[in-house]
């Protein structure tokens, strides 16, 4: 009985999913650099599915494009709820993560270009522009009540806008071609979902079935399929009532446990299997390494906070509720966890150059660890100071 109670407490803890995610990262790194590393990679490369309807993909694709679409669905539901009835329900609050995300993409890209303009690495300019929403939110969740809920919502919204920007960058600069027929079918599914919303269809199957088709069409269009999760989330009906739960809130509640304790750990295991090779450390101390590390670590915090400061001073936006500028600096640091999307862009940027890809992966890992540790430490320190001040009063 005691074990059951402890397990329930662990599942309900705001820190538990972050701890589990970090544990999976360490396990994945250990496996990748052990004798089981090659077998693990072969497993991730194993195709499952059927050739019928072009549904035969490696396991890694099912994880990154399939399971993560469910993660984006959950985050999208949370963002929509906040837009309708919460922290993002007014323009000044909702505009801040958008403009912050723009700054958080432009400045890192500029830093990278300053280091690598005119070199063979110039094509990787988009690598430090991405924020890994799964890892950044997991680190933030480990701080529990030491950070205001509004800051988590701000970072989640910023990371979604950031990922949408990264998907657009991939579609425009790194995709060989767009399949316009599948893109048109995706638009048709979105229109159908909007119609169901307008007709006030509240049963989840009205949205899940078209949502599956939306994912399939989006995936085959050449655009990263995780965007389907966000689009689907914004069509799920909700309301402003605090007493009557909506279809959105019911779905959000059902998804929390499987996303936090199944999908995200699997995602971490599959994407952190970086094999350390000779010469990778040397790559950190080159213009290529500096561009990635400085872009993620310094570029994100500068871009996010500079653009936020300008728009707040112009009275277009406002700081997240009960948040301070020092906490915004911490959020900017956590946004420097580029990881999965950054690695994905590096693979597209340097096709046919595995040695450059390996150097990029290692630089992204180092920058993400530095950003995550610095952001967590700063926010924890600020939270402790606030708690001590509250107790003294």
Short mmCIF file of N, CA, C and O in Angstrom, two decimals, residues 79-102 150 153-161 234 308 311-312 316-321:
data_model
loop_
_atom_site.label_atom_id
_atom_site.label_comp_id
_atom_site.label_asym_id
_atom_site.label_seq_id
_atom_site.Cartn_x
_atom_site.Cartn_y
_atom_site.Cartn_z
N UNK A 79 -2.55 25.74 -24.56
CA UNK A 79 -2.42 27.11 -25.07
C UNK A 79 -3.80 27.67 -25.41
O UNK A 79 -4.14 28.81 -25.07
N UNK A 80 -4.64 26.86 -26.08
CA UNK A 80 -5.97 27.35 -26.46
C UNK A 80 -6.79 27.69 -25.22
O UNK A 80 -7.50 28.71 -25.18
N UNK A 81 -6.73 26.82 -24.20
CA UNK A 81 -7.48 27.09 -22.96
C UNK A 81 -7.05 28.41 -22.35
O UNK A 81 -7.88 29.20 -21.87
N UNK A 82 -5.75 28.68 -22.37
CA UNK A 82 -5.25 29.94 -21.80
C UNK A 82 -5.66 31.14 -22.65
O UNK A 82 -5.90 32.23 -22.12
N UNK A 83 -5.77 30.95 -23.96
CA UNK A 83 -6.21 32.03 -24.84
C UNK A 83 -7.68 32.37 -24.58
O UNK A 83 -8.08 33.54 -24.57
N UNK A 84 -8.48 31.32 -24.36
CA UNK A 84 -9.92 31.52 -24.17
C UNK A 84 -10.24 32.06 -22.78
O UNK A 84 -11.05 32.97 -22.63
N UNK A 85 -9.59 31.52 -21.75
CA UNK A 85 -10.02 31.85 -20.39
C UNK A 85 -8.90 32.16 -19.41
O UNK A 85 -9.15 32.35 -18.22
N UNK A 86 -7.65 32.20 -19.88
CA UNK A 86 -6.55 32.32 -18.93
C UNK A 86 -5.56 33.42 -19.22
O UNK A 86 -5.92 34.53 -19.63
N UNK A 87 -4.27 33.08 -19.05
CA UNK A 87 -3.18 34.06 -19.09
C UNK A 87 -3.02 34.74 -20.45
O UNK A 87 -2.47 35.84 -20.53
N UNK A 88 -3.47 34.10 -21.52
CA UNK A 88 -3.27 34.66 -22.87
C UNK A 88 -4.57 35.22 -23.45
O UNK A 88 -4.70 35.36 -24.67
N UNK A 89 -5.52 35.51 -22.59
CA UNK A 89 -6.85 35.92 -23.06
C UNK A 89 -6.93 37.38 -23.49
O UNK A 89 -7.97 37.82 -23.98
N UNK A 90 -5.87 38.15 -23.29
CA UNK A 90 -5.87 39.52 -23.81
C UNK A 90 -4.67 39.72 -24.73
O UNK A 90 -3.68 38.99 -24.65
N UNK A 91 -4.76 40.69 -25.61
CA UNK A 91 -3.77 40.88 -26.67
C UNK A 91 -2.37 41.13 -26.11
O UNK A 91 -1.38 40.60 -26.62
N UNK A 92 -2.28 41.94 -25.05
CA UNK A 92 -0.97 42.29 -24.51
C UNK A 92 -0.22 41.06 -23.99
O UNK A 92 1.01 40.97 -24.12
N UNK A 93 -0.94 40.12 -23.40
CA UNK A 93 -0.31 38.90 -22.91
C UNK A 93 -0.02 37.93 -24.05
O UNK A 93 1.04 37.30 -24.09
N UNK A 94 -0.97 37.79 -24.98
CA UNK A 94 -0.83 36.82 -26.06
C UNK A 94 0.24 37.23 -27.07
O UNK A 94 0.87 36.37 -27.70
N UNK A 95 0.47 38.54 -27.23
CA UNK A 95 1.43 39.01 -28.22
C UNK A 95 2.88 38.77 -27.79
O UNK A 95 3.77 38.63 -28.63
N UNK A 96 3.12 38.71 -26.47
CA UNK A 96 4.49 38.63 -25.98
C UNK A 96 5.22 37.35 -26.43
O UNK A 96 6.33 37.45 -26.95
N UNK A 97 4.64 36.15 -26.26
CA UNK A 97 5.38 34.96 -26.70
C UNK A 97 5.64 34.93 -28.20
O UNK A 97 6.64 34.36 -28.65
N UNK A 98 4.76 35.56 -28.97
CA UNK A 98 4.95 35.58 -30.42
C UNK A 98 6.16 36.43 -30.78
O UNK A 98 7.05 36.00 -31.51
N UNK A 99 6.19 37.66 -30.26
CA UNK A 99 7.31 38.54 -30.58
C UNK A 99 8.61 38.03 -29.96
O UNK A 99 9.69 38.15 -30.54
N UNK A 100 8.51 37.42 -28.77
CA UNK A 100 9.69 36.86 -28.12
C UNK A 100 10.27 35.72 -28.96
O UNK A 100 11.49 35.58 -29.10
N UNK A 101 9.38 34.90 -29.53
CA UNK A 101 9.83 33.79 -30.38
C UNK A 101 10.53 34.30 -31.63
O UNK A 101 11.54 33.73 -32.07
N UNK A 102 10.00 35.39 -32.20
CA UNK A 102 10.64 35.98 -33.39
C UNK A 102 12.06 36.43 -33.05
O UNK A 102 13.02 36.15 -33.78
N UNK A 150 2.12 31.39 -15.16
CA UNK A 150 2.14 32.25 -16.34
C UNK A 150 3.45 32.12 -17.11
O UNK A 150 3.48 32.24 -18.34
N UNK A 153 3.31 28.98 -19.18
CA UNK A 153 2.43 29.21 -20.33
C UNK A 153 3.16 30.05 -21.38
O UNK A 153 3.08 29.77 -22.59
N UNK A 154 3.89 31.07 -20.91
CA UNK A 154 4.67 31.92 -21.82
C UNK A 154 5.69 31.08 -22.58
O UNK A 154 5.80 31.18 -23.81
N UNK A 155 6.44 30.23 -21.87
CA UNK A 155 7.48 29.42 -22.51
C UNK A 155 6.86 28.41 -23.47
O UNK A 155 7.40 28.17 -24.56
N UNK A 156 5.72 27.81 -23.08
CA UNK A 156 5.05 26.84 -23.96
C UNK A 156 4.58 27.51 -25.24
O UNK A 156 4.78 26.98 -26.35
N UNK A 157 3.95 28.69 -25.11
CA UNK A 157 3.47 29.42 -26.29
C UNK A 157 4.64 29.85 -27.16
O UNK A 157 4.60 29.72 -28.39
N UNK A 158 5.70 30.35 -26.53
CA UNK A 158 6.90 30.76 -27.27
C UNK A 158 7.49 29.58 -28.04
O UNK A 158 7.84 29.71 -29.22
N UNK A 159 7.58 28.42 -27.37
CA UNK A 159 8.18 27.25 -28.01
C UNK A 159 7.34 26.74 -29.16
O UNK A 159 7.89 26.27 -30.18
N UNK A 160 6.01 26.84 -29.04
CA UNK A 160 5.15 26.43 -30.16
C UNK A 160 5.34 27.35 -31.35
O UNK A 160 5.49 26.90 -32.49
N UNK A 161 5.34 28.67 -31.10
CA UNK A 161 5.58 29.63 -32.19
C UNK A 161 6.97 29.38 -32.80
O UNK A 161 7.14 29.40 -34.03
N UNK A 234 -6.54 23.38 -31.74
CA UNK A 234 -7.24 24.66 -31.83
C UNK A 234 -8.65 24.53 -32.40
O UNK A 234 -9.40 25.51 -32.43
N UNK A 308 11.18 41.29 -26.22
CA UNK A 308 10.14 41.43 -25.19
C UNK A 308 10.21 42.81 -24.55
O UNK A 308 9.18 43.48 -24.36
N UNK A 311 8.86 45.63 -26.88
CA UNK A 311 7.40 45.65 -27.03
C UNK A 311 6.68 45.99 -25.72
O UNK A 311 5.59 46.57 -25.75
N UNK A 312 7.29 45.64 -24.60
CA UNK A 312 6.69 46.01 -23.31
C UNK A 312 6.86 47.51 -23.08
O UNK A 312 5.94 48.19 -22.60
N UNK A 316 2.86 47.55 -26.00
CA UNK A 316 2.13 46.63 -26.87
C UNK A 316 1.88 45.32 -26.15
O UNK A 316 0.85 44.68 -26.31
N UNK A 317 2.86 44.92 -25.32
CA UNK A 317 2.77 43.66 -24.58
C UNK A 317 2.99 43.90 -23.10
O UNK A 317 3.39 45.01 -22.69
N UNK A 318 2.74 42.87 -22.29
CA UNK A 318 2.99 42.94 -20.85
C UNK A 318 3.72 41.68 -20.40
O UNK A 318 3.62 40.62 -21.03
N UNK A 319 4.45 41.82 -19.30
CA UNK A 319 5.13 40.65 -18.71
C UNK A 319 4.10 39.62 -18.26
O UNK A 319 2.99 39.98 -17.89
N UNK A 320 4.46 38.33 -18.31
CA UNK A 320 3.56 37.30 -17.75
C UNK A 320 3.22 37.63 -16.30
O UNK A 320 4.05 38.14 -15.55
N UNK A 321 1.98 37.32 -15.91
CA UNK A 321 1.47 37.66 -14.58
C UNK A 321 2.38 37.11 -13.48
O UNK A 321 2.79 35.95 -13.52
#
